[in-house]
Short mmCIF file of C-alpha atoms and ligand atoms in Angstrom, two decimals:
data_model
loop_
_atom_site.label_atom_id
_atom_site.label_comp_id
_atom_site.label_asym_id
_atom_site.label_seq_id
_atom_site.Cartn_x
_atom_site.Cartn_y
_atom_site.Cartn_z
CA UNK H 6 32.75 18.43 -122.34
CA UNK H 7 32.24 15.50 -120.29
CA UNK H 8 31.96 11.64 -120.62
CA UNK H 9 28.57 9.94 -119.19
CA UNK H 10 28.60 5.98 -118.70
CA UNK H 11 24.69 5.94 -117.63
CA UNK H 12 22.26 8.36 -118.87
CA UNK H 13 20.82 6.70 -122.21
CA UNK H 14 23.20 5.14 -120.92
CA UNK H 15 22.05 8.84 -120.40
CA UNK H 16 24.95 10.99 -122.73
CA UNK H 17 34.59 19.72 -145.37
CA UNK H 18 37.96 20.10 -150.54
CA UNK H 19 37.59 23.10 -151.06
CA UNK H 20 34.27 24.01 -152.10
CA UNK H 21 34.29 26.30 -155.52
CA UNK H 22 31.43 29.09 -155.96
CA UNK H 23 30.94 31.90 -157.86
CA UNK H 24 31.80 34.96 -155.29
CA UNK H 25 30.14 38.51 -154.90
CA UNK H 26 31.41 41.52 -153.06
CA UNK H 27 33.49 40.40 -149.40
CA UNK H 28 34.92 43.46 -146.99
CA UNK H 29 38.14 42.43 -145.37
CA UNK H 30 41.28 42.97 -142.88
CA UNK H 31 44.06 40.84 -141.98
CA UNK H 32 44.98 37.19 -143.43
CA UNK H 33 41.20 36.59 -143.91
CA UNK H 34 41.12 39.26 -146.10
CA UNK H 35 44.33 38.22 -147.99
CA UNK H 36 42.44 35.19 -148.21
CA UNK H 37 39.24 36.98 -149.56
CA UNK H 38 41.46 38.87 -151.87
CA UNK H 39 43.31 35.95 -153.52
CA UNK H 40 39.81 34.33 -153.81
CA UNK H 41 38.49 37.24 -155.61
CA UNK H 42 41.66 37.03 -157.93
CA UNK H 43 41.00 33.57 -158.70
CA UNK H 44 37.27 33.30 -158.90
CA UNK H 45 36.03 30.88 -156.90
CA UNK H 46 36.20 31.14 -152.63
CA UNK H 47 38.30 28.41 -150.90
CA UNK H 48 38.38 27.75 -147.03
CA UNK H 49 41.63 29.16 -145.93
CA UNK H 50 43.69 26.76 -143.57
CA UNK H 51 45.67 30.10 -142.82
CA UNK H 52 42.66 32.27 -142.29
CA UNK H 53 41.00 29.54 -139.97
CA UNK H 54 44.42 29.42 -138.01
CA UNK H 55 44.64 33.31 -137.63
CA UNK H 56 40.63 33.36 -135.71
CA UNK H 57 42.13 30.65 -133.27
CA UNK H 58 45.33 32.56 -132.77
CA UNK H 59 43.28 35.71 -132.39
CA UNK H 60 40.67 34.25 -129.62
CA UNK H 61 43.56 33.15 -127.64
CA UNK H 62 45.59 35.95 -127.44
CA UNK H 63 42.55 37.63 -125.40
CA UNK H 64 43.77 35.20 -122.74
CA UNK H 65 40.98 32.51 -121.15
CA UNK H 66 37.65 33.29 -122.32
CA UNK H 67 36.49 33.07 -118.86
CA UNK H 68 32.82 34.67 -117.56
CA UNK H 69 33.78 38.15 -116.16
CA UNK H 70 37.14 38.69 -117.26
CA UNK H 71 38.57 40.98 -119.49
CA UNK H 72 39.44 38.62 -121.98
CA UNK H 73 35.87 37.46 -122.12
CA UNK H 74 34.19 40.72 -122.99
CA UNK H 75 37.17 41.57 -125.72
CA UNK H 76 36.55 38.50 -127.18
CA UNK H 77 32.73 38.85 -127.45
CA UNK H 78 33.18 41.80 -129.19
CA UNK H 79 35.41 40.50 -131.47
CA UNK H 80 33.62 37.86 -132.46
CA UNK H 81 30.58 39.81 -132.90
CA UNK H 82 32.44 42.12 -134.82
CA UNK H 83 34.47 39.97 -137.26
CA UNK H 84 30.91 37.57 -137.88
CA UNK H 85 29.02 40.93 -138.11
CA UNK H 86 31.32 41.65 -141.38
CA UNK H 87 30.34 38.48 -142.83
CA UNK H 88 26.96 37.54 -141.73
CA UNK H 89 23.56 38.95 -142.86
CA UNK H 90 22.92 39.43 -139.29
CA UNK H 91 24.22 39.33 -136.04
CA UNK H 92 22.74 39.45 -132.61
CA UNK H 93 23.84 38.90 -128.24
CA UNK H 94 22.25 36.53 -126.06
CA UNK H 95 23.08 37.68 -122.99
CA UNK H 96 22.32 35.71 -119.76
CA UNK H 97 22.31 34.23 -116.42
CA UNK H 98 22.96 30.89 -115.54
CA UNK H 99 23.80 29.49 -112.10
CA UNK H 100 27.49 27.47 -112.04
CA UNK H 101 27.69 24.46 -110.25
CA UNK H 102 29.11 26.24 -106.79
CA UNK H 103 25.53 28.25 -106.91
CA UNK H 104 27.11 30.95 -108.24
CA UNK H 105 25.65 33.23 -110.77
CA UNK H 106 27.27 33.72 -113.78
CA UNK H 107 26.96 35.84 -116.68
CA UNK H 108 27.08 34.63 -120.45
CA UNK H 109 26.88 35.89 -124.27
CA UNK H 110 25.92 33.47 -127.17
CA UNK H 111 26.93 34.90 -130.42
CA UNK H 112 24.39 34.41 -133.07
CA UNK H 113 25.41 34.91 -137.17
CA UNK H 114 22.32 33.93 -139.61
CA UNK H 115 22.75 34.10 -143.22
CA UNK H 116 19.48 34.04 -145.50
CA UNK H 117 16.95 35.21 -142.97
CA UNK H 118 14.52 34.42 -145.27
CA UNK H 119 14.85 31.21 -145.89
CA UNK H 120 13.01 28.32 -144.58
CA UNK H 121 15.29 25.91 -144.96
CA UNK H 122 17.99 26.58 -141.99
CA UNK H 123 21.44 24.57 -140.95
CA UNK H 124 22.57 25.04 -137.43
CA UNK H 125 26.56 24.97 -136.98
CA UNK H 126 27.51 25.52 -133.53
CA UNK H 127 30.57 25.78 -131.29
CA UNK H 128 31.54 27.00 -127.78
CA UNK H 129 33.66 30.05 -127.16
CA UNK H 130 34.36 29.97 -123.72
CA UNK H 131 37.61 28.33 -122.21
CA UNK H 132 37.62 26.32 -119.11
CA UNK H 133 38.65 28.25 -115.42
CA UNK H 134 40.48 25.44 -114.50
CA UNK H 135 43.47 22.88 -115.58
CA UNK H 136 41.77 20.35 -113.69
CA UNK H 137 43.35 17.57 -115.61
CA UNK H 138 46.52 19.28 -115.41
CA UNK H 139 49.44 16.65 -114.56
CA UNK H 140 50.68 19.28 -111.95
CA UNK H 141 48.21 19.92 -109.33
CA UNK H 142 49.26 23.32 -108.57
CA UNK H 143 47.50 24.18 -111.50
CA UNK H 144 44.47 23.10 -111.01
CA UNK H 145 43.17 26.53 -110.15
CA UNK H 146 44.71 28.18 -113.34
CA UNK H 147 42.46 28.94 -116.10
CA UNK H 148 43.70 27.18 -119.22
CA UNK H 149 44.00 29.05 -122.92
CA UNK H 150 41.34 26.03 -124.57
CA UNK H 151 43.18 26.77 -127.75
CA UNK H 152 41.84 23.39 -128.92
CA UNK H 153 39.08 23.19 -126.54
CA UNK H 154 37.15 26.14 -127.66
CA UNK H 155 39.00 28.39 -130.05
CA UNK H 156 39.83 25.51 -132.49
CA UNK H 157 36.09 25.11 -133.82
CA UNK H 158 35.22 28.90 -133.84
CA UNK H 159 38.14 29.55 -135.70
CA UNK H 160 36.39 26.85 -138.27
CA UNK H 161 33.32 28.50 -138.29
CA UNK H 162 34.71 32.05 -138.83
CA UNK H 163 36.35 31.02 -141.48
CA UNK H 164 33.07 29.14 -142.96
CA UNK H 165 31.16 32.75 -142.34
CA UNK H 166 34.52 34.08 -144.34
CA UNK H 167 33.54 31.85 -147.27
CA UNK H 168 29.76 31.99 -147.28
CA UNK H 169 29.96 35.63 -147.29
CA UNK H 170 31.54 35.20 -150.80
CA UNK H 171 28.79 32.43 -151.89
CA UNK H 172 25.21 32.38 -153.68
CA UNK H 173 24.20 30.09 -151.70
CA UNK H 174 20.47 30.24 -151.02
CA UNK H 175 20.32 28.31 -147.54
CA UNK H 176 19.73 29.58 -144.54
CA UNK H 177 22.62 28.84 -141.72
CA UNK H 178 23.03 29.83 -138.40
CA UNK H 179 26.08 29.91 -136.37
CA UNK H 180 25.49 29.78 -133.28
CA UNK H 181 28.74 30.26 -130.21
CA UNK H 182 27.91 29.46 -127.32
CA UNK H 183 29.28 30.47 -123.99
CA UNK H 184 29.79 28.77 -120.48
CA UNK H 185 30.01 25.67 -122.12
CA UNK H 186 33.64 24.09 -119.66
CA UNK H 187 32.71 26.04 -116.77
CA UNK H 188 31.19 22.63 -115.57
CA UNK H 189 32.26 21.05 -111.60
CA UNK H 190 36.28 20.39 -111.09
CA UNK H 191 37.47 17.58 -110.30
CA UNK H 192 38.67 18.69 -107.40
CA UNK H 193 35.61 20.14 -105.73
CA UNK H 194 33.47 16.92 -104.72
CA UNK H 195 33.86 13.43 -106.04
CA UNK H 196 30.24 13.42 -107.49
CA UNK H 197 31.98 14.82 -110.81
CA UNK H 198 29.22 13.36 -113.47
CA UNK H 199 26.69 16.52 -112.93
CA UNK H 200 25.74 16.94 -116.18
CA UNK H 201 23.65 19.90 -115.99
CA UNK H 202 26.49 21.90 -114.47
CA UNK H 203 28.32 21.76 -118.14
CA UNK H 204 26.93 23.49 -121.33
CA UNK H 205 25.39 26.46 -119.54
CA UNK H 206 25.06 29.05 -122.81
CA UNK H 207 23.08 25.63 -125.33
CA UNK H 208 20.87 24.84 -122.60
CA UNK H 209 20.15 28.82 -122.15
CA UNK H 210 19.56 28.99 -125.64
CA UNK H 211 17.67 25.44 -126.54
CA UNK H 212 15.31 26.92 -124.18
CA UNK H 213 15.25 29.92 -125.42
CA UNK H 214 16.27 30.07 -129.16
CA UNK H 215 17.15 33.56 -130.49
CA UNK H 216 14.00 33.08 -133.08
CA UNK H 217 11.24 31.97 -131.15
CA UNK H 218 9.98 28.04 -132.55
CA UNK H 219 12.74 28.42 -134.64
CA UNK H 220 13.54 25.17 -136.40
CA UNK H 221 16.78 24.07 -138.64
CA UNK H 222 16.87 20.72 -140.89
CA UNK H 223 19.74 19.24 -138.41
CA UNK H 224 23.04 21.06 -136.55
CA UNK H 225 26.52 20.29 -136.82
CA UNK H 226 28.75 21.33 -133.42
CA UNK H 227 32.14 21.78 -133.92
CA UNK H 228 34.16 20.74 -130.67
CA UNK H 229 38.20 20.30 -129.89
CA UNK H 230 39.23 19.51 -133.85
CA UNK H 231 42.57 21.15 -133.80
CA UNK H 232 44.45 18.40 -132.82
CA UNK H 233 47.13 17.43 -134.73
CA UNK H 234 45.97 14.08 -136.46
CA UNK H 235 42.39 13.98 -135.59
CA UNK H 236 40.60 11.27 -134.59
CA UNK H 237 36.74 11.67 -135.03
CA UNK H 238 34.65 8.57 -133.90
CA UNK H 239 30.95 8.56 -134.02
CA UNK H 240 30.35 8.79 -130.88
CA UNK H 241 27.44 7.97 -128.64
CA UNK H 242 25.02 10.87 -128.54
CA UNK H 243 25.48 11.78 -132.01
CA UNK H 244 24.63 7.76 -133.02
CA UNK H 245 21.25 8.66 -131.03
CA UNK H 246 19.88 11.38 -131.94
CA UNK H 247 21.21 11.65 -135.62
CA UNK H 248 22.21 8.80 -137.25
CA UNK H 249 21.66 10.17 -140.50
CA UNK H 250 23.38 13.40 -139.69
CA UNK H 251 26.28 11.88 -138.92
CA UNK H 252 26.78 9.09 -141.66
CA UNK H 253 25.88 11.86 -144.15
CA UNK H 254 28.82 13.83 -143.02
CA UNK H 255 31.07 10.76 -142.47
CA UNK H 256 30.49 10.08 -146.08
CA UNK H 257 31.03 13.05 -147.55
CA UNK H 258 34.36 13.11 -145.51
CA UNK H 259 35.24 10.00 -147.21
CA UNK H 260 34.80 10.97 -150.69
CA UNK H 261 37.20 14.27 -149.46
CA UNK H 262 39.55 11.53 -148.77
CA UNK H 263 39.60 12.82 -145.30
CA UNK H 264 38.68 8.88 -144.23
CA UNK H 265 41.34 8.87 -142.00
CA UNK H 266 40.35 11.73 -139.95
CA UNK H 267 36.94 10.37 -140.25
CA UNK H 268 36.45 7.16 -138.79
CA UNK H 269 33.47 4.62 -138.55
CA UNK H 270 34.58 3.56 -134.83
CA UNK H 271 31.82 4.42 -132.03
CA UNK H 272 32.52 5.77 -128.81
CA UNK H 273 30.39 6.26 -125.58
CA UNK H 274 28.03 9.27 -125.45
CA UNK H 275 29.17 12.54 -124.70
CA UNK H 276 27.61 15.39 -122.72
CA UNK H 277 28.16 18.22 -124.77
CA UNK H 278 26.21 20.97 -126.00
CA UNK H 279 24.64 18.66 -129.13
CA UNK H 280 23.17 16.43 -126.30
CA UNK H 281 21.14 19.41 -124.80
CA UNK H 282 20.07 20.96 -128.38
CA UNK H 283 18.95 17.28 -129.30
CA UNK H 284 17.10 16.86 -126.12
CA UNK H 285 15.21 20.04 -125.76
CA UNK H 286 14.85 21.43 -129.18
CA UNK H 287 14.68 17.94 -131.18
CA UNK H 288 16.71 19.42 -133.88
CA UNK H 289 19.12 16.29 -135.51
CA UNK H 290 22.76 17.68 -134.27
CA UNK H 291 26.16 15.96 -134.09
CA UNK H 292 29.46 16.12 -132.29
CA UNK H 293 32.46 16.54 -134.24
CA UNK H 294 34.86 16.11 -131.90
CA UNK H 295 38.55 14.35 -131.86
CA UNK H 296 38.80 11.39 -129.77
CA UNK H 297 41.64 9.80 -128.55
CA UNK H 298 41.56 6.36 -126.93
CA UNK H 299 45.02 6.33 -125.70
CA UNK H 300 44.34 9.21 -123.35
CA UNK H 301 43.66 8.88 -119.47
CA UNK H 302 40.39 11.22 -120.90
CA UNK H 303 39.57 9.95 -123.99
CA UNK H 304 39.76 12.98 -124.97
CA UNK H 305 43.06 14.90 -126.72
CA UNK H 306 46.13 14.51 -124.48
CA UNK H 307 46.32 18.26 -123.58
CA UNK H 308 42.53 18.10 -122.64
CA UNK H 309 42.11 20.65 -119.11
CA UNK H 310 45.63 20.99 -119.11
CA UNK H 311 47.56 24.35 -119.06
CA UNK H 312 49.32 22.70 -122.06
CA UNK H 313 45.94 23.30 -124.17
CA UNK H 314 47.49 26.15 -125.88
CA UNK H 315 47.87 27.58 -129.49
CA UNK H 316 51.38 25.31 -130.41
CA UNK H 317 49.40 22.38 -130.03
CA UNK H 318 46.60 23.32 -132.81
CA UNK H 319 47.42 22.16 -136.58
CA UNK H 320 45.95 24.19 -139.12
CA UNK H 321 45.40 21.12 -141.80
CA UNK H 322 43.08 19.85 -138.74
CA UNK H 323 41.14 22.96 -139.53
CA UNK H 324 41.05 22.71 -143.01
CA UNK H 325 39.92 19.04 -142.63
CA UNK H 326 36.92 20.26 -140.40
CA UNK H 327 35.82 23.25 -142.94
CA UNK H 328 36.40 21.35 -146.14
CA UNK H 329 33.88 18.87 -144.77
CA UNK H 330 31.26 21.16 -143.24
CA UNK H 331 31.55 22.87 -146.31
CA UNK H 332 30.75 19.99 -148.75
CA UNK H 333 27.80 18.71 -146.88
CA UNK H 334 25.91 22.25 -146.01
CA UNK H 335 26.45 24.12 -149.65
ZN1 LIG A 19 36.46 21.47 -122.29
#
């Protein structure tokens, strides 16, 4: 995720539902289970908190690793329990060094059928390198992107969990998408604000969608909201494209009483994978993402650092996130 100063100047309580039939596993399915027993489906901080825990033990989600094809699986695996279906996008995409790299998005739809579709997104991916790291040494290490990555598929996992136990006659599409941080280091030249070399797997799939024309009422990507004591501004691309996205969800945030998680302060634009689904598929998607002003970033203060690991996520943070999302799409 990266901050642009030129292009354009250039960039949910717990919802209550009748519940059918859910297969399960591990605290997700203690979740499902207690859910059953009471009758109505709740999002799970603890369930949400056990997918992010479970990404990063895999180790960095990096392109060609080990812990990048275990992970894939995974995910396709634990969304394939859930979802109504589930499919790979694999492909190629050239990094900024002019290598070529390889990359999966994970796609979960729910309702096929229907033609009114909500697109939730998040990347799964973590970045190769601390390059924000306060030691330099470790600029080369890949970091664990606990928050930066993890935290909002763990959200959405746990939102599959819970519409998987719902009547609800919308369609929704998750959509993970890969090679999101594999953008140019810092280190490497000082021309650092190349967008395009950022967001690999939503520019992959805005241009090729896994449903050819396929079309959704607006998207909501999930980005970095494990922080402990979230911040999230409306910031800059979001206030472009989707105004109305974004103070629908605001408000509904507010009437959670998550107000204080959910601010009405603006920040600058943002290059991240809403800015490329906005720009090439025109469908009305925002950022929620935790800002933090006091940070040399911007961004939270473990941001590209090897410190980005599973200690620093807060599973309220989560819940906050979910409860929201929840409310506005159901
Ligand atoms: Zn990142």
């Amino acid at each position: 995720m990266q901050r642009t100063y030129f292009i354009y100047l250039l960039l949910a309580l717990c919802v209550a539902c009748g519940g059918r039939g859910v297969s399960g596993g591990d605290i997700a399915d203690e979740a499902n289970s207690n859910s059953r027993s009471e009758g109505h489906i709740a999002f799970n901080a603890d369930s949400a908190f056990s997918f992010v825990a479970r990404q990063v033990a895999f180790g960095p989600r990096v392109s060609g690793s080990k812990a990048h094809k275990e992970c894939a699986s995974y995910l396709e695996k634990t969304l394939a329990k859930y979802a109504h279906k589930t499919v790979l996008q694999e492909f190629s995409a050239r990094r900024w060094d002019g290598a070529t790299v390889h990359g999966i998005n994970i796609i979960a739809s729910f309702n096929l059928s229907a033609a009114q579709r909500v697109l939730l997104c998040a990347h799964w991916d973590s970045r190769p390198y601390a390059d924000n790291d306060p030691l330099t040494e470790n600029y080369r290490t890949s970091i664990d992107g606990a928050n930066d990555g993890a935290s909002g598929v763990g959200v959405l996992l746990e939102i599959a969990r819970v519409l998987s136990a719902c009547n609800t006659q919308t369609g929704i599409d998750i959509v993970l998408f890969d090679l999101e941080d594999c953008g140019k280091p810092r280190f490497e030249t000082a021309n650092y604000g190349d967008e395009k070399t950022w967001c690999l797997g939503s520019q992959y799939w805005s241009e090729n969608p896994h449903i050819q024309n396929y079309r959704a009422s607006y998207g909501i990507l999930l980005d970095m909201v494990g922080v402990k004591n979230p911040r999230f501004k409306q910031e800059g691309t979001s206030v472009y494209y989707a105004p109305d996205v974004l103070n629908n969800v605001w408000k509904t945030a507010s009437a959670l009483g998550y107000g204080s998680a959910f601010v009405y302060e603006k920040s600058t634009p943002l290059i991240d994978d809403h800015l490329f689904i906005n720009q090439i598929t025109g469908i009305p998607t925002i950022d929620i993402i935790s800002l933090d002003g006091s940070s040399n970033s911007g961004f939270f203060k473990h941001w590209h650092t090897t410190e980005d690991n599973l200690s620093n996520v807060d599973k309220k943070s989560l819940k906050t996130v979910g409860d929201v999302v929840l409310k506005v799409i159901l």
